[in-house]
Coordinates of C-alpha atoms in Angstrom, one line a residue:
X1 CA -2.4 32.9 -23.9
X2 CA -4.0 30.2 -26.2
X3 CA -7.8 30.0 -26.9
X4 CA -10.5 29.8 -23.9
X5 CA -13.4 29.1 -22.3
X6 CA -15.6 31.2 -19.6
X7 CA -17.5 28.8 -17.3
X8 CA -20.3 30.4 -15.3
X9 CA -19.1 29.2 -11.2
X10 CA -21.5 28.4 -9.2
X11 CA -19.4 29.6 -5.6
X12 CA -21.2 27.9 -2.3
X13 CA -19.8 29.3 0.4
X14 CA -20.2 26.1 3.6
X15 CA -19.2 24.7 6.7
X16 CA -18.0 21.6 6.1
X17 CA -15.0 19.0 8.3
X18 CA -13.0 16.3 7.1
X19 CA -9.2 16.0 6.7
X20 CA -7.2 18.7 9.0
X21 CA -9.0 20.8 9.7
X22 CA -12.8 22.5 10.6
X23 CA -13.4 25.3 8.8
X24 CA -15.5 27.5 6.2
X25 CA -14.5 26.6 3.3
X26 CA -14.9 27.4 -0.3
X27 CA -16.9 24.7 -2.7
X28 CA -16.8 24.9 -6.9
X29 CA -18.9 23.3 -8.5
X30 CA -18.1 24.6 -12.1
X31 CA -21.5 24.4 -14.1
X32 CA -20.8 24.2 -18.4
X33 CA -23.4 26.8 -20.3
X34 CA -25.9 26.9 -22.3
X35 CA -25.9 26.3 -26.1
X36 CA -25.4 29.7 -27.5
X37 CA -24.3 31.5 -24.4
X38 CA -20.3 31.1 -26.4
X39 CA -18.7 30.3 -29.7
X40 CA -15.3 29.5 -27.9
X41 CA -17.0 26.9 -26.1
X42 CA -15.6 23.2 -26.5
X43 CA -17.7 20.1 -27.9
X44 CA -16.9 18.3 -24.2
X45 CA -18.9 19.3 -21.4
X46 CA -17.3 20.9 -18.6
X47 CA -17.3 19.5 -14.8
X48 CA -15.7 20.1 -12.0
X49 CA -16.4 19.7 -8.1
X50 CA -14.0 21.3 -5.4
X51 CA -14.7 19.9 -1.7
X52 CA -18.0 18.4 -1.0
X53 CA -21.2 20.5 -0.8
X54 CA -23.2 19.3 2.1
X55 CA -22.8 20.4 5.6
X56 CA -22.1 18.0 8.5
X57 CA -21.5 17.7 12.1
X58 CA -20.1 15.8 14.3
X59 CA -22.2 12.9 15.6
X60 CA -24.2 13.6 18.3
X61 CA -22.9 16.9 18.8
X62 CA -26.7 18.8 17.5
X63 CA -25.6 21.9 20.0
X64 CA -23.0 23.4 18.1
X65 CA -24.3 22.5 14.4
X66 CA -22.4 25.2 11.7
X67 CA -25.1 27.5 10.4
X68 CA -24.6 27.4 6.9
X69 CA -24.4 31.0 4.7
X70 CA -25.1 30.6 1.5
X71 CA -24.2 32.4 -1.1
X72 CA -24.5 32.5 -4.3
X73 CA -22.2 34.3 -7.4
X74 CA -21.3 34.5 -10.9
X75 CA -18.0 34.5 -11.9
X76 CA -15.7 34.3 -14.8
X77 CA -13.1 31.4 -15.1
X78 CA -11.2 31.2 -17.7
X79 CA -9.9 27.5 -18.2
X80 CA -7.5 26.8 -21.9
X81 CA -3.3 27.1 -22.3
X82 CA -1.6 27.4 -18.9
X83 CA 1.4 29.5 -18.5
X84 CA 4.9 29.0 -17.4
X85 CA 4.3 27.6 -13.5
X86 CA 0.3 27.7 -13.7
X87 CA -1.3 24.9 -12.3
X88 CA -5.0 23.2 -14.6
X89 CA -8.5 22.8 -14.2
X90 CA -9.9 19.5 -12.4
X91 CA -12.1 19.4 -15.7
X92 CA -13.3 16.6 -17.4
X93 CA -14.6 15.0 -20.8
X94 CA -17.1 12.5 -22.1
X95 CA -14.7 10.8 -23.9
X96 CA -11.9 9.5 -21.8
X97 CA -8.4 10.0 -22.4
X98 CA -6.0 7.6 -23.9
X99 CA -2.7 8.2 -22.8
X100 CA -0.1 9.3 -25.9
X101 CA 3.2 7.5 -25.6
X102 CA 6.5 9.5 -23.4
X103 CA 9.9 10.1 -24.7
X104 CA 12.8 8.6 -22.9
X105 CA 13.7 12.1 -22.0
X106 CA 9.8 13.2 -20.5
X107 CA 10.1 9.4 -18.6
X108 CA 14.1 10.3 -17.3
X109 CA 12.2 12.9 -15.6
X110 CA 8.8 12.0 -14.2
X111 CA 10.9 9.3 -12.7
X112 CA 13.4 11.7 -10.6
X113 CA 10.3 13.3 -9.5
X114 CA 8.8 10.1 -8.2
X115 CA 12.8 9.5 -6.2
X116 CA 12.5 13.2 -4.8
X117 CA 8.7 12.1 -3.6
X118 CA 9.5 8.4 -2.4
X119 CA 12.1 10.0 -0.5
X120 CA 10.5 12.9 1.1
X121 CA 7.0 12.1 1.3
X122 CA 6.1 13.8 4.5
X123 CA 7.8 17.0 2.8
X124 CA 6.0 16.3 -0.3
X125 CA 2.5 15.9 1.5
X126 CA 3.4 19.1 3.4
X127 CA 3.1 20.6 -0.2
X128 CA 0.7 19.0 -1.3
X129 CA -1.6 19.8 1.6
X130 CA -0.6 23.3 3.4
X131 CA -2.4 26.5 4.3
X132 CA -3.1 27.5 1.7
X133 CA -4.2 24.1 -0.3
X134 CA -7.6 21.8 0.1
X135 CA -7.0 19.6 4.3
X136 CA -7.6 16.1 3.4
X137 CA -10.3 14.1 3.7
X138 CA -10.6 12.1 6.5
X139 CA -13.9 10.6 9.4
X140 CA -12.5 8.4 12.0
X141 CA -13.9 6.7 15.1
X142 CA -14.6 3.1 16.2
X143 CA -17.7 1.9 14.8
X144 CA -17.9 0.9 10.4
X145 CA -18.7 2.9 9.4
X146 CA -16.8 5.7 10.7
X147 CA -18.9 9.0 11.3
X148 CA -16.8 11.4 13.4
X149 CA -14.3 14.3 11.8
X150 CA -10.6 13.6 12.4
X151 CA -9.8 16.5 14.6
X152 CA -5.5 14.6 14.1
X153 CA -2.9 18.1 13.1
X154 CA 0.0 17.1 10.0
X155 CA -0.4 14.3 8.1
X156 CA -0.5 10.1 9.8
X157 CA 1.9 7.2 8.9
X158 CA 0.4 6.2 7.0
X159 CA -1.4 8.7 4.5
X160 CA 2.5 9.7 3.6
X161 CA 3.3 9.2 -0.2
X162 CA 5.7 6.4 0.4
X163 CA 6.8 3.9 -2.5
X164 CA 4.5 0.5 -1.1
X165 CA 1.9 3.0 -1.1
X166 CA 2.1 3.6 -5.3
X167 CA 2.9 0.0 -5.8
X168 CA -0.6 -1.2 -3.9
X169 CA -2.0 2.1 -5.8
X170 CA -1.0 0.3 -9.0
X171 CA -3.2 -3.0 -8.0
X172 CA -6.4 -1.8 -6.9
X173 CA -6.4 0.6 -10.0
X174 CA -6.0 -2.7 -12.3
X175 CA -8.9 -4.2 -10.9
X176 CA -11.6 -4.7 -12.7
X177 CA -15.2 -3.4 -12.5
X178 CA -18.2 -6.1 -11.4
X179 CA -19.2 -6.2 -14.7
X180 CA -15.8 -7.2 -16.2
X181 CA -14.9 -4.3 -18.2
X182 CA -12.3 -1.6 -16.8
X183 CA -8.8 -2.6 -15.5
X184 CA -5.8 0.0 -15.3
X185 CA -8.2 2.8 -15.7
X186 CA -6.8 5.8 -13.8
X187 CA -9.7 5.8 -11.0
X188 CA -11.2 4.8 -8.1
X189 CA -13.6 4.0 -6.1
X190 CA -13.8 6.1 -3.4
X191 CA -15.6 3.9 -1.4
X192 CA -14.4 3.7 2.7
X193 CA -11.5 5.9 1.1
X194 CA -11.5 8.4 3.9
X195 CA -11.2 6.1 7.3
X196 CA -9.9 6.1 10.0
X197 CA -10.8 3.1 12.3
X198 CA -10.9 4.1 16.1
X199 CA -9.5 1.1 18.8
X200 CA -13.1 -0.4 18.6
X201 CA -14.3 -2.5 21.1
X202 CA -14.3 -6.2 21.7
X203 CA -16.7 -8.2 18.5
X204 CA -18.5 -4.9 18.2
X205 CA -16.7 -4.1 13.9
X206 CA -19.0 -6.2 11.5
X207 CA -16.6 -9.0 9.2
X208 CA -14.7 -6.7 6.4
X209 CA -14.4 -9.3 4.2
X210 CA -12.9 -7.5 1.0
X211 CA -10.6 -5.0 0.6
X212 CA -11.5 -1.6 -0.3
X213 CA -9.0 1.5 -1.0
X214 CA -9.3 3.8 2.0
X215 CA -6.3 6.0 2.1
X216 CA -5.1 5.8 -1.2
X217 CA -6.2 8.8 -2.3
X218 CA -3.7 10.8 -1.2
X219 CA -1.0 9.0 -3.2
X220 CA -3.1 9.5 -6.0
X221 CA -3.7 13.5 -5.2
X222 CA -0.2 14.1 -4.7
X223 CA -0.1 12.4 -8.5
X224 CA -3.0 14.7 -10.0
X225 CA -0.3 17.2 -8.9
X226 CA 2.5 15.7 -10.9
X227 CA -0.1 15.3 -13.9
X228 CA -1.1 18.5 -14.2
X229 CA 1.7 20.9 -12.8
X230 CA 5.1 21.3 -14.9
X231 CA 6.9 22.4 -11.3
X232 CA 5.5 19.8 -8.6
X233 CA 7.2 18.9 -6.7
X234 CA 9.4 21.6 -5.3
X235 CA 13.8 21.0 -6.2
X236 CA 12.6 18.2 -8.7
X237 CA 13.3 18.8 -12.7
X238 CA 10.8 20.9 -14.4
X239 CA 8.4 19.4 -17.5
X240 CA 8.2 21.7 -20.4
X241 CA 4.7 21.2 -20.7
X242 CA 2.8 18.9 -18.3
X243 CA 1.7 15.5 -18.6
X244 CA -1.9 16.2 -18.9
X245 CA -1.0 18.9 -21.9
X246 CA 1.0 17.1 -23.5
X247 CA -2.0 14.1 -24.2
X248 CA -0.3 10.9 -21.1
X249 CA -3.8 9.3 -19.5
X250 CA -3.4 9.4 -15.6
X251 CA -3.4 6.3 -15.6
X252 CA -0.4 5.6 -17.6
X253 CA 1.1 7.8 -14.9
X254 CA -0.4 6.0 -12.3
X255 CA 1.6 2.9 -14.2
X256 CA 5.0 4.4 -14.4
X257 CA 4.6 5.3 -10.3
X258 CA 4.2 1.6 -9.6
X259 CA 7.1 0.2 -11.6
X260 CA 9.2 3.5 -10.3
X261 CA 8.3 2.3 -6.8
X262 CA 9.5 -0.9 -7.7
X263 CA 12.9 -0.1 -9.4
X264 CA 13.6 2.8 -6.0
X265 CA 12.5 0.2 -3.0
X266 CA 14.8 -2.5 -5.5
X267 CA 17.9 -0.1 -5.3
X268 CA 17.5 1.0 -1.7
X269 CA 17.3 -3.0 -1.6
X270 CA 21.1 -2.9 -2.3
X271 CA 21.9 0.1 -0.7
X272 CA 21.2 -1.4 1.8
X273 CA 23.1 -5.0 1.2
X274 CA 26.3 -2.1 1.0
X275 CA 25.5 -0.8 3.9
X276 CA 24.8 2.5 2.9
X277 CA 22.1 5.0 3.8
X278 CA 18.3 4.5 2.9
X279 CA 16.4 7.2 2.7
X280 CA 13.6 6.2 4.3
X281 CA 15.5 5.8 7.5
X282 CA 18.7 7.1 6.4
X283 CA 19.9 3.4 7.6
X284 CA 18.4 2.6 11.2
X285 CA 18.1 -0.4 9.7
X286 CA 19.8 -2.3 8.3
X287 CA 19.6 -5.0 5.6
X288 CA 19.4 -8.9 7.9
X289 CA 20.8 -10.5 4.7
X290 CA 23.8 -8.7 6.1
X291 CA 23.5 -10.9 8.7
X292 CA 22.4 -14.3 8.1
X293 CA 23.4 -16.7 5.3
X294 CA 20.9 -16.7 2.8
X295 CA 22.8 -19.5 0.1
X296 CA 22.7 -16.4 -2.6
X297 CA 23.3 -12.9 -3.3
X298 CA 21.7 -10.0 -1.2
X299 CA 22.3 -7.4 -4.4
X300 CA 19.6 -8.2 -6.5
X301 CA 21.2 -7.5 -10.8
X302 CA 19.1 -5.0 -12.0
X303 CA 19.6 -5.7 -15.7
X304 CA 16.8 -8.0 -16.3
X305 CA 14.2 -5.8 -18.1
X306 CA 11.2 -3.7 -17.1
X307 CA 9.5 -1.8 -19.6
X308 CA 6.9 0.6 -19.5
X309 CA 4.2 0.3 -21.8
X310 CA 1.8 3.5 -22.5
X311 CA -1.6 3.9 -23.9
X312 CA -4.1 3.5 -21.1
X313 CA -7.7 5.3 -21.2
X314 CA -8.7 7.0 -18.3
X315 CA -12.1 5.9 -17.2
X316 CA -15.1 7.7 -19.0
X317 CA -16.9 10.9 -17.6
X318 CA -20.1 9.4 -17.9
X319 CA -18.4 7.0 -14.8
X320 CA -17.9 9.8 -12.8
X321 CA -20.1 10.4 -9.3
X322 CA -22.3 13.4 -9.9
X323 CA -24.1 14.3 -6.6
X324 CA -22.6 15.9 -4.0
X325 CA -20.8 14.3 -1.1
X326 CA -18.9 15.8 2.1
X327 CA -15.7 15.2 0.9
X328 CA -13.8 17.0 -2.0
X329 CA -14.4 15.5 -5.1
X330 CA -11.3 14.2 -7.2
X331 CA -11.0 13.5 -11.4
X332 CA -10.0 10.2 -10.3
X333 CA -13.2 8.9 -8.6
X334 CA -15.1 6.9 -10.1
X335 CA -19.1 5.9 -9.4
X336 CA -18.5 2.1 -10.5
X337 CA -17.1 -0.7 -7.6
X338 CA -14.2 -2.6 -8.6
X339 CA -13.9 -6.2 -7.7
X340 CA -11.9 -6.8 -4.3
X341 CA -10.1 -10.0 -3.0
X342 CA -10.2 -10.8 -0.1
X343 CA -7.3 -10.9 2.7
X344 CA -9.1 -13.3 4.7
X345 CA -10.1 -16.8 2.2
X346 CA -6.9 -19.4 2.4
X347 CA -4.7 -20.1 -0.6
X348 CA -7.2 -21.5 -2.7
X349 CA -9.5 -18.3 -3.1
X350 CA -6.5 -16.4 -3.7
X351 CA -5.3 -17.9 -6.2
X352 CA -9.3 -18.4 -7.8
X353 CA -9.3 -14.4 -7.2
X354 CA -6.4 -13.1 -9.9
X355 CA -7.0 -16.2 -11.8
X356 CA -10.8 -14.9 -12.7
X357 CA -9.7 -10.6 -12.8
X358 CA -6.2 -11.1 -13.6
X359 CA -6.0 -14.1 -16.0
X360 CA -2.9 -14.9 -13.4
X361 CA -1.6 -18.8 -13.2
X362 CA -0.5 -19.8 -9.7
X363 CA 2.6 -19.2 -10.4
X364 CA 2.2 -16.0 -11.0
X365 CA 0.3 -15.0 -7.9
X366 CA 2.6 -16.3 -6.1
X367 CA 5.2 -14.2 -7.4
X368 CA 2.6 -10.8 -7.4
X369 CA 2.3 -11.5 -3.6
X370 CA 5.9 -11.4 -2.8
X371 CA 4.9 -7.5 -3.4
X372 CA 3.9 -7.3 0.6
X373 CA 7.4 -7.1 1.7
X374 CA 7.9 -3.4 0.5
X375 CA 5.4 -2.2 3.1
X376 CA 3.0 -2.6 5.6
X377 CA -0.4 -2.5 7.4
X378 CA -2.1 0.0 9.2
X379 CA -4.1 -0.5 11.8
X380 CA -6.2 2.6 11.4
X381 CA -7.0 1.7 7.6
X382 CA -7.2 -2.1 7.6
X383 CA -7.6 -3.2 10.8
X384 CA -4.6 -5.0 10.3
X385 CA -1.3 -4.6 11.8
X386 CA 2.4 -4.4 11.8
X387 CA 4.8 -5.1 9.2
X388 CA 5.4 -8.7 7.3
X389 CA 8.8 -7.9 7.0
X390 CA 9.7 -6.0 10.8
X391 CA 11.9 -3.3 10.2
X392 CA 12.6 -4.1 6.4
X393 CA 9.4 -3.2 5.0
X394 CA 10.5 0.4 3.2
X395 CA 13.1 -2.5 0.2
X396 CA 12.3 -5.1 -1.5
X397 CA 13.4 -8.6 -1.9
X398 CA 12.7 -11.9 -1.1
X399 CA 12.4 -12.3 2.8
X400 CA 8.3 -12.3 2.0
X401 CA 8.8 -16.0 1.4
X402 CA 11.8 -16.8 3.6
X403 CA 9.2 -15.2 6.5
X404 CA 6.5 -18.0 4.6
X405 CA 8.0 -21.3 4.8
X406 CA 9.6 -20.7 7.7
X407 CA 13.9 -19.3 7.2
X408 CA 16.2 -19.0 9.8
X409 CA 16.9 -15.1 10.5
X410 CA 17.1 -12.8 13.2
X411 CA 14.6 -9.9 14.3
X412 CA 15.5 -6.9 13.2
X413 CA 15.4 -3.8 15.5
X414 CA 16.1 0.0 13.8
X415 CA 18.5 1.8 15.7
X416 CA 21.7 3.3 15.3
X417 CA 23.7 1.5 14.6
X418 CA 20.9 -1.0 13.8
X419 CA 20.2 -4.7 15.8
X420 CA 19.4 -8.4 14.9
X421 CA 19.0 -10.6 17.1
X422 CA 19.1 -13.9 16.9
X423 CA 20.1 -17.5 18.7
X424 CA 23.2 -17.7 21.8
X425 CA 26.0 -16.7 20.3
X426 CA 24.8 -14.6 17.6
X427 CA 23.7 -17.6 15.7
X428 CA 20.1 -17.2 13.0
X429 CA 17.3 -17.9 14.6
X430 CA 14.3 -20.8 14.1
X431 CA 11.2 -19.3 13.1
X432 CA 7.3 -20.2 12.7
X433 CA 3.8 -18.8 12.9
X434 CA 1.0 -18.7 15.3
X435 CA -2.6 -17.5 14.2
X436 CA -4.3 -15.1 16.8
X437 CA -7.8 -13.4 16.4
X438 CA -7.5 -10.1 17.7
X439 CA -10.8 -10.2 18.6
X440 CA -12.0 -7.1 16.9
X441 CA -15.0 -7.7 14.5
X442 CA -18.5 -9.9 15.4
X443 CA -16.7 -13.7 15.0
X444 CA -13.6 -12.2 16.2
X445 CA -11.2 -11.1 13.4
X446 CA -9.2 -9.9 12.1
X447 CA -7.2 -13.5 12.5
X448 CA -3.3 -12.7 12.5
X449 CA -0.5 -13.8 11.2
X450 CA 2.5 -14.0 13.8
X451 CA 5.7 -14.2 13.2
X452 CA 8.2 -15.8 15.7
X453 CA 11.6 -16.3 17.0
X454 CA 13.4 -18.5 18.7
X455 CA 15.3 -15.9 20.1
X456 CA 17.7 -14.2 23.1
X457 CA 16.7 -10.9 24.0
X458 CA 17.6 -7.6 22.1
X459 CA 20.8 -7.1 24.3
X460 CA 22.6 -3.1 23.5
X461 CA 26.1 -3.4 25.6
X462 CA 24.9 -5.7 27.4
X463 CA 22.0 -4.2 28.9
X464 CA 18.4 -6.0 27.8
X465 CA 16.4 -3.7 26.1
X466 CA 13.9 -6.0 25.5
X467 CA 10.2 -4.7 24.8
X468 CA 9.0 -8.4 24.4
X469 CA 8.8 -11.6 26.7
X470 CA 8.2 -12.4 30.5
X471 CA 10.4 -10.5 33.7
X472 CA 13.0 -13.0 34.0
X473 CA 13.7 -13.0 30.0
X474 CA 14.0 -9.7 30.1
X475 CA 16.5 -9.5 33.2
X476 CA 20.3 -8.7 32.3
X477 CA 21.2 -12.2 33.3
X478 CA 19.8 -13.5 29.5
X479 CA 21.9 -11.6 28.0
X480 CA 25.0 -12.4 29.8
X481 CA 23.8 -15.9 29.0
X482 CA 23.5 -15.7 25.1
X483 CA 26.7 -14.0 25.2
X484 CA 28.1 -16.9 26.5
X485 CA 26.4 -20.0 26.2
X486 CA 24.9 -22.4 23.5
X487 CA 21.7 -23.6 22.0
X488 CA 22.1 -26.4 23.8
X489 CA 24.0 -25.0 27.3
X490 CA 21.9 -22.3 27.7
X491 CA 19.0 -21.5 30.0
X492 CA 15.4 -21.9 28.9
X493 CA 14.3 -19.1 30.3
X494 CA 17.0 -16.8 27.9
X495 CA 16.1 -18.9 24.7
X496 CA 12.1 -18.1 23.5
X497 CA 9.6 -18.0 21.0
X498 CA 8.5 -14.5 20.6
X499 CA 7.0 -12.8 18.6
X500 CA 7.5 -8.8 18.0
X501 CA 5.0 -6.9 15.1
X502 CA 5.7 -9.1 12.0
X503 CA 2.8 -10.6 10.4
X504 CA 0.9 -11.8 7.6
X505 CA -2.5 -12.8 6.8
X506 CA -4.7 -15.9 6.0
X507 CA -4.4 -15.1 2.1
X508 CA -0.3 -14.6 2.5
X509 CA 0.2 -18.0 4.9
X510 CA -2.2 -19.6 2.4
X511 CA 0.7 -19.7 -0.5
X512 CA 2.4 -21.8 1.5
X513 CA -0.1 -24.3 3.7
X514 CA -4.1 -25.4 3.0
X515 CA -5.9 -24.2 5.7
X516 CA -10.1 -24.0 5.3
X517 CA -11.4 -21.1 6.8
X518 CA -14.4 -20.1 8.4
X519 CA -17.2 -17.0 9.5
X520 CA -15.2 -13.4 9.6
X521 CA -11.7 -15.8 8.1
X522 CA -11.3 -18.3 10.8
X523 CA -8.4 -20.4 9.7
X524 CA -10.1 -24.0 10.1
X525 CA -8.8 -28.4 9.4
X526 CA -5.4 -28.4 10.2
X527 CA -4.0 -30.6 13.2
X528 CA -3.5 -28.1 15.9
X529 CA -6.7 -26.5 15.2
X530 CA -9.3 -29.3 15.5
X531 CA -7.0 -32.2 17.6
X532 CA -8.5 -32.7 21.4
X533 CA -10.0 -30.3 24.2
X534 CA -7.9 -27.4 22.0
X535 CA -9.9 -27.4 19.0
X536 CA -11.2 -23.8 17.3
X537 CA -14.3 -22.6 16.9
X538 CA -16.2 -19.1 16.8
X539 CA -17.8 -19.8 19.1
X540 CA -15.1 -20.3 21.9
X541 CA -13.0 -17.3 20.5
X542 CA -16.1 -14.9 21.0
X543 CA -17.2 -16.7 24.6
X544 CA -13.0 -16.5 25.2
X545 CA -13.6 -18.3 28.5
X546 CA -12.4 -21.9 27.5
X547 CA -9.0 -21.6 29.1
X548 CA -7.7 -24.9 26.8
X549 CA -7.9 -23.4 23.9
X550 CA -5.0 -21.3 23.0
X551 CA -5.4 -18.2 21.1
X552 CA -2.1 -17.0 21.5
X553 CA 0.8 -19.7 20.4
X554 CA -1.0 -22.0 18.0
X555 CA 1.2 -23.4 15.7
X556 CA -1.5 -24.8 13.3
X557 CA 0.3 -27.7 11.6
X558 CA -1.6 -27.3 8.5
X559 CA -0.7 -29.6 4.6
X560 CA 1.5 -28.1 2.1
X561 CA -0.3 -25.7 -0.1
X562 CA -0.9 -28.0 -3.3
X563 CA -2.8 -26.1 -5.9
X564 CA -0.8 -25.9 -9.5
X565 CA -1.1 -24.9 -13.1
X566 CA -1.3 -28.9 -14.3
X567 CA 0.5 -30.5 -16.7
X568 CA 3.4 -30.9 -14.1
X569 CA 4.2 -27.2 -12.4
X570 CA 5.1 -27.0 -9.6
X571 CA 2.9 -26.7 -6.6
X572 CA 1.7 -23.9 -4.6
X573 CA 4.0 -24.3 -2.4
X574 CA 6.9 -25.2 -4.0
X575 CA 6.9 -22.0 -5.8
X576 CA 7.1 -20.0 -2.8
X577 CA 9.9 -22.6 -1.9
X578 CA 11.8 -21.8 -5.0
X579 CA 11.6 -17.9 -4.8
X580 CA 13.0 -18.5 -0.6
X581 CA 15.6 -20.2 -2.6
X582 CA 16.8 -18.1 -5.5
X583 CA 15.8 -14.2 -5.4
X584 CA 16.8 -13.4 -8.8
X585 CA 14.1 -15.6 -10.0
X586 CA 12.0 -14.6 -7.5
X587 CA 12.1 -10.6 -9.3
X588 CA 12.7 -11.7 -12.7
X589 CA 9.1 -13.7 -12.0
X590 CA 7.9 -10.4 -10.3
X591 CA 8.4 -7.9 -12.8
X592 CA 7.0 -9.8 -15.8
X593 CA 3.8 -10.7 -13.5
X594 CA 3.7 -6.8 -12.6
X595 CA 3.9 -5.3 -16.6
X596 CA 1.1 -8.0 -17.4
X597 CA -0.9 -7.2 -14.3
X598 CA -0.3 -3.4 -14.6
X599 CA -2.2 -4.0 -18.6
X600 CA -4.7 -5.8 -17.0
X601 CA -8.3 -4.5 -18.8
X602 CA -6.1 -4.3 -22.6
X603 CA -4.8 -6.1 -25.9
X604 CA -1.4 -6.1 -26.4
X605 CA -3.0 -4.3 -29.4
X606 CA -4.1 -1.4 -27.1
X607 CA -0.4 -0.2 -25.6
X608 CA 2.5 0.2 -26.5
X609 CA 6.3 0.7 -25.0
X610 CA 7.4 3.9 -24.5
X611 CA 10.6 3.7 -22.1
X612 CA 12.9 0.3 -20.6
X613 CA 14.2 0.9 -16.5
X614 CA 17.1 -1.4 -17.5
X615 CA 19.9 1.0 -16.9
X616 CA 19.0 3.4 -15.7
X617 CA 20.4 5.4 -12.3
X618 CA 18.8 8.0 -10.4
X619 CA 20.9 9.7 -8.2
X620 CA 20.8 13.0 -5.5
X621 CA 21.4 16.1 -7.9
X622 CA 21.1 20.3 -6.3
X623 CA 17.8 19.9 -8.1
X624 CA 16.5 17.0 -5.8
X625 CA 17.7 13.9 -7.7
X626 CA 18.5 13.4 -11.3
X627 CA 18.1 9.7 -14.1
X628 CA 19.6 8.9 -16.7
X629 CA 20.6 5.8 -18.5
X630 CA 24.0 6.1 -20.3
X631 CA 24.6 5.8 -23.7
X632 CA 26.5 3.2 -25.5

């Protein structure tokens, strides 16, 4: 064992709550020794805080308040060179880490680890939060912010470390702070981090006009385990030294994981295009492009160059929160607040945000938003619900843009085998968008755009298995009609505009169409919002009494979004339409924009190219996964 330092550890036993448990836990705060106590003490201040030290109890349960029994002891802990399978102590420093270069071998091993995580998110979650490890922190309730301890067992779906979660983590990590500093620094504000929203009463929530980092700590916890442990996750290749010990920055690992998530989701797309089983759904959801005509290949050519740069600097120790908290403090928490976008804003506001905080052009803004094709909403985390691309949210392609421009398509149903429902005799269904108030917040929001398909019911072997629409639409008669009639001759009750769990926000639709928003994000200014007796207003939405105002099937009929970058460049709506028609062009623009996003806060001279994903192949092996690059 190499040099070590003895630390004084204050051990506080107290009753805390959060995550999957309510139990007596031990909270650790490692304190630096005073000068002269040890000649081997390193120059940097050591600090470790494990699990919150303050006692919290359920609201209203005063009679059952837990008694806090505190005992103070001294414990000698050695922090130094870790051997074998060991875990490194969670230790901070006055100076932040600037990431060293990655070797190709290190990058391929970490990529294989990440592939294992993407393919086994539930299994990895169990490894991270097992009986002998800390619970994941969580509070719930139908109010804002929530105040009650969670009581659920196991891992919520929205916590699982999926590829989409790491892509989201990469974006949120690269947000700048309110003073304009920061960027990709391996740290997050924990404001609203552990909220799990219950089913709120109508109009009871405040208008939440900015995004936050809610739910991202779980994915970051997984990366922290990977960062500090050579053999995590199990059944994955082992590093000779942990990334932390070999001088890598946490920020570089988060950026690498973001790009790995994209690489994995593109590989999964191509597997689905070929009818092969994917890891997320085991082939249950298939690929809609195999069942419709798009005008371009389903398979994405992955010979483009996606480059990983190292040299990012982790946030400074001085910016870490010092006060106690009910939840377990992490090394990647910062007390500073990032500037977040407004998901309720239109195209002008969204593009201005990316221009101000990422130096993106409007075309780059449209390109990066295509990341929404991967993953979906979680109502318990954001009050938004469903997926951007129903049944296809585990793969990355240009379906997001095809939906925005209302391209004909088919509704996906995950099953064995997967089903894709269109119009009579299997023709593609015309599509469009309704906008609806969910009436959760005080001004009637959040406002969700629902993607409708003018289609037949979902039928299986001639039997109607549809769950949407009226009783007639769900009849076996309609299955017979759809199998034998045409668009012109079918009974109109069997061929309807139907929505089913595929949604988007104002920020998404605003890339293609132009509208203004009012209080709480209410979309306004388009023809069908303003004409005649059907005029939308916050008053009408809140009162909900005007039977002439349609809040369920309103298709706004907005003008196209004509903002551009000047000098003869394409308008935003034209860029959306271009990406909808040319998948390969979009992915190449997306990858370049992603690299720019992951360098936010750095000059081009501060980062160094460490790895290129071009030509990388990953496959399942006896050790879990292995990744390699073919040699010339």
